[in-house]
PDB file of C-alpha atoms in Angstrom:
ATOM      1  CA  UNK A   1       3.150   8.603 -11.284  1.00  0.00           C
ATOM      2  CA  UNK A   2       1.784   6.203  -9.058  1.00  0.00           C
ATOM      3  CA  UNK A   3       1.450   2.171 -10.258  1.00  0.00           C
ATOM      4  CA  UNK A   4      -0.632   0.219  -7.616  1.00  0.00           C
ATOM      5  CA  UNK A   5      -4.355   2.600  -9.034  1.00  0.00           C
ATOM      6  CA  UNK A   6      -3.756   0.447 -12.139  1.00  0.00           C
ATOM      7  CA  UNK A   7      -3.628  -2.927  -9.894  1.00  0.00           C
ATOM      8  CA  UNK A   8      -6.569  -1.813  -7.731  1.00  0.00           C
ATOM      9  CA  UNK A   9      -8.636  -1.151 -10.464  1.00  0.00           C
ATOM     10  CA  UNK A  10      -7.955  -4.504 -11.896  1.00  0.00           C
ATOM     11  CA  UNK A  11      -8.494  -6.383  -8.916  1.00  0.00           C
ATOM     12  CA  UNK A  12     -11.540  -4.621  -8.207  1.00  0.00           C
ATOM     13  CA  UNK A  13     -13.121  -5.174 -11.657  1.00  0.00           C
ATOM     14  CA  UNK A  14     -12.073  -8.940 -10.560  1.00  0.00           C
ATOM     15  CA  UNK A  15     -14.277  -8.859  -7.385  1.00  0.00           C
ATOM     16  CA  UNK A  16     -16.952  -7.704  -9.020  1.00  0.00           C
ATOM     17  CA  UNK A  17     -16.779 -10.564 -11.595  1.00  0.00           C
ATOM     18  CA  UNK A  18     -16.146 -13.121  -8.894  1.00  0.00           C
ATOM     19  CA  UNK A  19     -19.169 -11.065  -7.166  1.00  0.00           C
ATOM     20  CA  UNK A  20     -21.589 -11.351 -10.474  1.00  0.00           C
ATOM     21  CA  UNK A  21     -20.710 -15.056 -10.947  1.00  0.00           C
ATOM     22  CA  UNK A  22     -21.240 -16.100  -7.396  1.00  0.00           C
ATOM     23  CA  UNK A  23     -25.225 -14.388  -7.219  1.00  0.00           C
ATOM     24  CA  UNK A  24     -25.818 -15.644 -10.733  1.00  0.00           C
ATOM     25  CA  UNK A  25     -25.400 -19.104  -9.755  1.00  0.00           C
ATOM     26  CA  UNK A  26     -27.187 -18.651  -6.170  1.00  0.00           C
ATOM     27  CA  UNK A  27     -30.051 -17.219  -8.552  1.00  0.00           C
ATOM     28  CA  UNK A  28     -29.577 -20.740 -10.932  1.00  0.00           C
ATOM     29  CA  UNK A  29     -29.316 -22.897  -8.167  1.00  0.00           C
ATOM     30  CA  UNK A  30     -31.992 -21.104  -6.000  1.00  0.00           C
ATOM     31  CA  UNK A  31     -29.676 -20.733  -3.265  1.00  0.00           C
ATOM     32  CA  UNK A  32     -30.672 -17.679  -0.460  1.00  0.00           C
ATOM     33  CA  UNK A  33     -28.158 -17.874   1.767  1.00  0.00           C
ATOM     34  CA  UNK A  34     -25.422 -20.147   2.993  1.00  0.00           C
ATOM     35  CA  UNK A  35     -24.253 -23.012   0.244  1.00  0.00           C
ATOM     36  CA  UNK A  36     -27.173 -24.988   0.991  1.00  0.00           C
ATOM     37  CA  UNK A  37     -25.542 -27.907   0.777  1.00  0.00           C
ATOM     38  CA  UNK A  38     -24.041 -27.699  -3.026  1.00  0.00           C
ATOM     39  CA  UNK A  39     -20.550 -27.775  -3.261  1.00  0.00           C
ATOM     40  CA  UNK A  40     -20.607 -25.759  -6.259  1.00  0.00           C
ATOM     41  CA  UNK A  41     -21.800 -23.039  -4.733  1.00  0.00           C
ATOM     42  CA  UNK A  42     -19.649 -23.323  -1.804  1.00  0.00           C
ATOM     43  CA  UNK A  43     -16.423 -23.391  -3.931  1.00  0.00           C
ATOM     44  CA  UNK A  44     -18.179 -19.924  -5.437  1.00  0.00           C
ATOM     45  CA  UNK A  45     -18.032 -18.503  -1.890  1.00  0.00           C
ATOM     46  CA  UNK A  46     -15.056 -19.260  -0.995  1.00  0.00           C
ATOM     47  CA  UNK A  47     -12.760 -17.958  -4.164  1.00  0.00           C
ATOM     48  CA  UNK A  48     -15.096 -14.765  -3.331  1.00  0.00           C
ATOM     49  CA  UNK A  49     -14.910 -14.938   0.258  1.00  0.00           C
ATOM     50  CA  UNK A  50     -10.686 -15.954   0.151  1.00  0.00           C
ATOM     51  CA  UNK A  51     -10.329 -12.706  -2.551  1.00  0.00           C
ATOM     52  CA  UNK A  52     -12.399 -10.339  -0.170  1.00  0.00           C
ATOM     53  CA  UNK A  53      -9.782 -11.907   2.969  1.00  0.00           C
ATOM     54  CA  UNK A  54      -6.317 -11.074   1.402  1.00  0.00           C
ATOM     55  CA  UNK A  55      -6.490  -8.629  -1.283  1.00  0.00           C
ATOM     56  CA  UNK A  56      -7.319  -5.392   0.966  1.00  0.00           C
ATOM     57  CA  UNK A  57      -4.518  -5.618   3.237  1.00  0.00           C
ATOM     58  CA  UNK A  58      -2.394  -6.487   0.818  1.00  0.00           C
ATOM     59  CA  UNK A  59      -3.374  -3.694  -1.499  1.00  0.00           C
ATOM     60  CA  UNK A  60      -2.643  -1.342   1.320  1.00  0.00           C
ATOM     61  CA  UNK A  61       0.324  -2.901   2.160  1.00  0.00           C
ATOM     62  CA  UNK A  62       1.913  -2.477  -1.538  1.00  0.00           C
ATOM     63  CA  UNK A  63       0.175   1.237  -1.593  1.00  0.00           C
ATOM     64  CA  UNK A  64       2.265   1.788   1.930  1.00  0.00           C
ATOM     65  CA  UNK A  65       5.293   0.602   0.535  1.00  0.00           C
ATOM     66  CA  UNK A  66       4.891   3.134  -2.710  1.00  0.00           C
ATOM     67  CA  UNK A  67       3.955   5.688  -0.514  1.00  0.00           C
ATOM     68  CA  UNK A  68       7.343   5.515   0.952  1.00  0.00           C
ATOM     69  CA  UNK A  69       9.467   5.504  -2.098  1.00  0.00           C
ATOM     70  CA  UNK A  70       9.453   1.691  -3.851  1.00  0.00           C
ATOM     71  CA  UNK A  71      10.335   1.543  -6.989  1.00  0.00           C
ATOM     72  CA  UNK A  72       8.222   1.528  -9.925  1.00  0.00           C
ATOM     73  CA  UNK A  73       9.054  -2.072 -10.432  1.00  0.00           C
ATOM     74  CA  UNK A  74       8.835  -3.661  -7.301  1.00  0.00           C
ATOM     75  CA  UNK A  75       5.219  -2.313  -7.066  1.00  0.00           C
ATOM     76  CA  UNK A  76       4.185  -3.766 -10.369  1.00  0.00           C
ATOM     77  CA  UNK A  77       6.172  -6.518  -9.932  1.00  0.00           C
ATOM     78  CA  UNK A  78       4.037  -6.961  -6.103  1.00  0.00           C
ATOM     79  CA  UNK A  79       0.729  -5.678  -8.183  1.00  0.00           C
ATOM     80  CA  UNK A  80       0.908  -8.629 -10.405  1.00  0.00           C
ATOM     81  CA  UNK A  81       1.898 -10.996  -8.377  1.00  0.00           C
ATOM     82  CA  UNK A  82      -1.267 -10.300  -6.447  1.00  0.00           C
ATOM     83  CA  UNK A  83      -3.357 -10.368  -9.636  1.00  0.00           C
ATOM     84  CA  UNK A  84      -1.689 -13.650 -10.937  1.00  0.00           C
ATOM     85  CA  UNK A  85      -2.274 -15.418  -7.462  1.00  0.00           C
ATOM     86  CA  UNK A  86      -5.836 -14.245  -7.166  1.00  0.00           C
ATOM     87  CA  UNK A  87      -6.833 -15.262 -10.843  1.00  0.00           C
ATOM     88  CA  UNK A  88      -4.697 -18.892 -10.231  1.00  0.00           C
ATOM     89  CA  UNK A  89      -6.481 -19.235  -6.868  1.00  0.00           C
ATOM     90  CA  UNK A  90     -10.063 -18.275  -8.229  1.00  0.00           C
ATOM     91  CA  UNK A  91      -9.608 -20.689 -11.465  1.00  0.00           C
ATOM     92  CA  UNK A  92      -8.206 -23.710  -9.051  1.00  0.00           C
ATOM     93  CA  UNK A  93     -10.787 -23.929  -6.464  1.00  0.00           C
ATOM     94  CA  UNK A  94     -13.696 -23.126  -8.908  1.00  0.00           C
ATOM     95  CA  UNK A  95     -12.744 -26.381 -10.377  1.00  0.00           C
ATOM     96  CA  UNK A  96     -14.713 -29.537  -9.496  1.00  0.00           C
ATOM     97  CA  UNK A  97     -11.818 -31.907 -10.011  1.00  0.00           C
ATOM     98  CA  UNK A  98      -9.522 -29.711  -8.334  1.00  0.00           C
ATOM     99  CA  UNK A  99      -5.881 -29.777  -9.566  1.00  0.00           C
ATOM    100  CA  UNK A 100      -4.659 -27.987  -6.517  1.00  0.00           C
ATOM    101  CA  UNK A 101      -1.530 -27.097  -8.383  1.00  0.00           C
ATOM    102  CA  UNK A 102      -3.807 -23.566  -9.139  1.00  0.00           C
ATOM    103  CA  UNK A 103      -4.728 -23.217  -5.779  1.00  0.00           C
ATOM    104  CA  UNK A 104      -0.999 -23.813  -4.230  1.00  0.00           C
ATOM    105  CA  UNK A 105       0.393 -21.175  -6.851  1.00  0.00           C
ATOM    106  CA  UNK A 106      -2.460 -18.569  -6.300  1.00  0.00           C
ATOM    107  CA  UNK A 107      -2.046 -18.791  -2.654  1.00  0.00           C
ATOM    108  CA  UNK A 108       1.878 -18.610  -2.715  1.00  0.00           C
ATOM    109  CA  UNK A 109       1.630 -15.480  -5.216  1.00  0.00           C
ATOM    110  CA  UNK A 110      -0.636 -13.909  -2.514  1.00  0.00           C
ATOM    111  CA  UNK A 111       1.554 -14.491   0.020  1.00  0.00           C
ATOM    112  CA  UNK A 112       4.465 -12.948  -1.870  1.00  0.00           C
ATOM    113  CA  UNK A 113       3.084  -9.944  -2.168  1.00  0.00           C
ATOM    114  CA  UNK A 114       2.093  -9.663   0.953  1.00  0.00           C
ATOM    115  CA  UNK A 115       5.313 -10.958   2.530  1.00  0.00           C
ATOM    116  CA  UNK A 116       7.402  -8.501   0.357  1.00  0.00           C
ATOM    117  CA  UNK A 117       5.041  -5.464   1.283  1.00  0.00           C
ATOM    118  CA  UNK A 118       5.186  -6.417   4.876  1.00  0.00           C
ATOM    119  CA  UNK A 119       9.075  -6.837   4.502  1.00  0.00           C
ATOM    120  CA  UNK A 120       9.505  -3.635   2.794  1.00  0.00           C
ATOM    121  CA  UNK A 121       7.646  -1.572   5.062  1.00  0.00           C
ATOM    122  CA  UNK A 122       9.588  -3.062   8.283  1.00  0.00           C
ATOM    123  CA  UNK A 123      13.052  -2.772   6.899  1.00  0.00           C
ATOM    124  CA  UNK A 124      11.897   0.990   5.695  1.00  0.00           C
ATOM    125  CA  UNK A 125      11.313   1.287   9.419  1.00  0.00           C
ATOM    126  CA  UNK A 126      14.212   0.018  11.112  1.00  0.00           C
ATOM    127  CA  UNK A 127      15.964   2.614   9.093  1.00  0.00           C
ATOM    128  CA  UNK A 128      14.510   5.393  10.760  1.00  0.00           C
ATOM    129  CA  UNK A 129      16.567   3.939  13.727  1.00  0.00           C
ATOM    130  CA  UNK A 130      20.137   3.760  12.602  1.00  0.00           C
TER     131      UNK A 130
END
């Protein structure tokens, strides 16, 4: 049975949350296009914009990696890691006041999961050479 379905399914209900809340406040704050100038709405764009950046590659990265025998575990363990980051990141930069302890942690999970995918995959293929 695969794992990551169940991690891109949640992450992509995610975007499209992240999605609804970003046009519902460019439809409060009668913003076309751009941030017009309001950081609220630039914060909005970039927790969208920053989840749109890393979690594709690193969803194929972590479906690579199962595709070429991970363990169960190490994919769910890389699945949530991805959805704890991206839900830490999102909360921490939405935030006005920002505590950037959110946005430290949500980046570092990211990067964990995509580090470990990307250093999975290579050491997978330097075994094809011994």
């Amino acid at each position: 049975m695969n794992t990551l379905p169940l991690y891109a399914a949640l992450l992509a209900l995610l975007f499209v949350a992240l999605s609804i809340r970003t046009l519902r406040l460019r439809r409060r704050l009668r913003i076309g296009i751009g941030d017009a100038g309001n950081e609220q709405m630039l914060r909005a764009m970039r927790v969208h914009s920053n989840f749109a950046e890393y979690v594709p590659l690193t969803l194929f990265l972590i479906y690579l990696a199962e595709m070429q025998g991970a363990h169960a575990l190490f994919i769910h363990a890389l699945g949530l890691c991805l959805l704890a980051g991206r839900l830490s990141h999102a909360y921490g930069v939405s935030q006005a006041n920002e505590n950037y302890t959110f946005r430290v942690a949500g980046m570092s999970m990211t990067f964990t999961s995509l580090i470990s995918a990307s250093a999975y995959l290579l050491f997978n293929y330097s075994r094809t050479f011994a």
